[in-house]
Structure formats: C-alpha cells, structure tokens
Amino acid sequence: MKILISILILLAVALIAYNVTLIDFSEPFKGDSVVAIIGVVASICAILLLTIFTLSKKIQDKIKDNH
C-alpha cells in the first residue's frame, strides 16, 4: 500500500509540474490556462487526500497495537 501511495503522490507532483508549464502567467484565467490551474489544484487536493489517508492508517495501526 505504501508503494502505491508513493507512486500516486509522485504522479500528482508530475502533473503539477506539467500543468504549471501550460499556464500563461500574463493571462492566467483565459483559455487553456484555466484548465491548467484546475489541474494544479486537483493534483494538490489529491496529494492532500493521500497524505490524510496515510496519517489515518498510521493512527489506526497505533490504536490496534495498544489494544
């Protein structure tokens, strides 16, 4: 499971890097730049969710060990 989560986080970081290159910083809210910004935000959300999932698994394991 840890390997899968690591791969997914790596893919999200790669998508962030790719989408940042597509943003036209002179007009960021026009055309394809909007799609790229949405892609960056979605990737950040995916990383956040995967991090929360990892932390919840660690907490669950600690609770299991104590009982």
Coordinates of C-alpha atoms in Angstrom, one line a residue:
M1 CA 0.0 0.0 0.0
K2 CA 2.8 2.4 0.8
I3 CA 4.4 1.9 -2.6
L4 CA 1.0 2.6 -4.4
I5 CA 0.5 5.8 -2.4
S6 CA 4.1 6.9 -3.1
I7 CA 3.6 6.3 -6.8
L8 CA 0.3 8.2 -6.8
I9 CA 1.9 11.2 -5.0
L10 CA 4.8 11.1 -7.5
L11 CA 2.3 11.2 -10.4
A12 CA 0.4 14.1 -8.8
V13 CA 3.7 16.1 -8.4
A14 CA 4.5 15.3 -12.1
L15 CA 1.0 16.6 -13.1
I16 CA 1.6 19.8 -11.1
A17 CA 4.9 20.3 -12.9
Y18 CA 3.4 19.7 -16.3
N19 CA 0.3 21.9 -15.7
V20 CA 2.4 24.8 -14.4
T21 CA 4.3 24.8 -17.7
L22 CA 0.9 25.2 -19.5
I23 CA -0.2 28.3 -17.5
D24 CA 0.1 31.6 -19.4
F25 CA 1.1 33.9 -16.5
S26 CA 0.2 37.1 -18.4
E27 CA -3.4 35.9 -18.7
P28 CA -3.9 33.1 -16.2
F29 CA -7.7 33.0 -16.3
K30 CA -8.2 32.7 -20.1
G31 CA -8.2 29.7 -22.4
D32 CA -6.1 26.7 -21.6
S33 CA -4.6 28.4 -18.6
V34 CA -7.8 27.8 -16.6
V35 CA -7.7 24.1 -17.3
A36 CA -4.1 24.0 -16.2
I37 CA -4.9 25.8 -13.0
I38 CA -7.7 23.4 -12.3
G39 CA -5.3 20.5 -12.9
V40 CA -2.8 22.0 -10.4
V41 CA -5.5 22.5 -7.8
A42 CA -6.8 18.9 -8.4
S43 CA -3.3 17.5 -8.0
I44 CA -2.7 19.4 -4.8
C45 CA -6.0 18.0 -3.5
A46 CA -5.0 14.5 -4.4
I47 CA -1.7 14.9 -2.6
L48 CA -3.5 16.2 0.5
L49 CA -6.1 13.4 0.5
L50 CA -3.3 10.7 0.1
T51 CA -1.4 12.3 3.0
I52 CA -4.5 12.3 5.2
F53 CA -5.1 8.7 4.3
T54 CA -1.5 7.8 5.2
L55 CA -1.8 9.5 8.5
S56 CA -5.1 7.9 9.3
K57 CA -3.6 4.5 8.6
K58 CA -0.7 5.2 11.0
I59 CA -3.1 6.2 13.7
Q60 CA -5.2 3.1 13.1
D61 CA -2.1 0.9 13.4
K62 CA -1.1 2.6 16.7
I63 CA -4.6 2.1 18.1
K64 CA -4.6 -1.6 17.1
D65 CA -1.2 -2.1 18.8
N66 CA -2.4 -0.6 22.0
H67 CA -5.4 -2.9 22.3

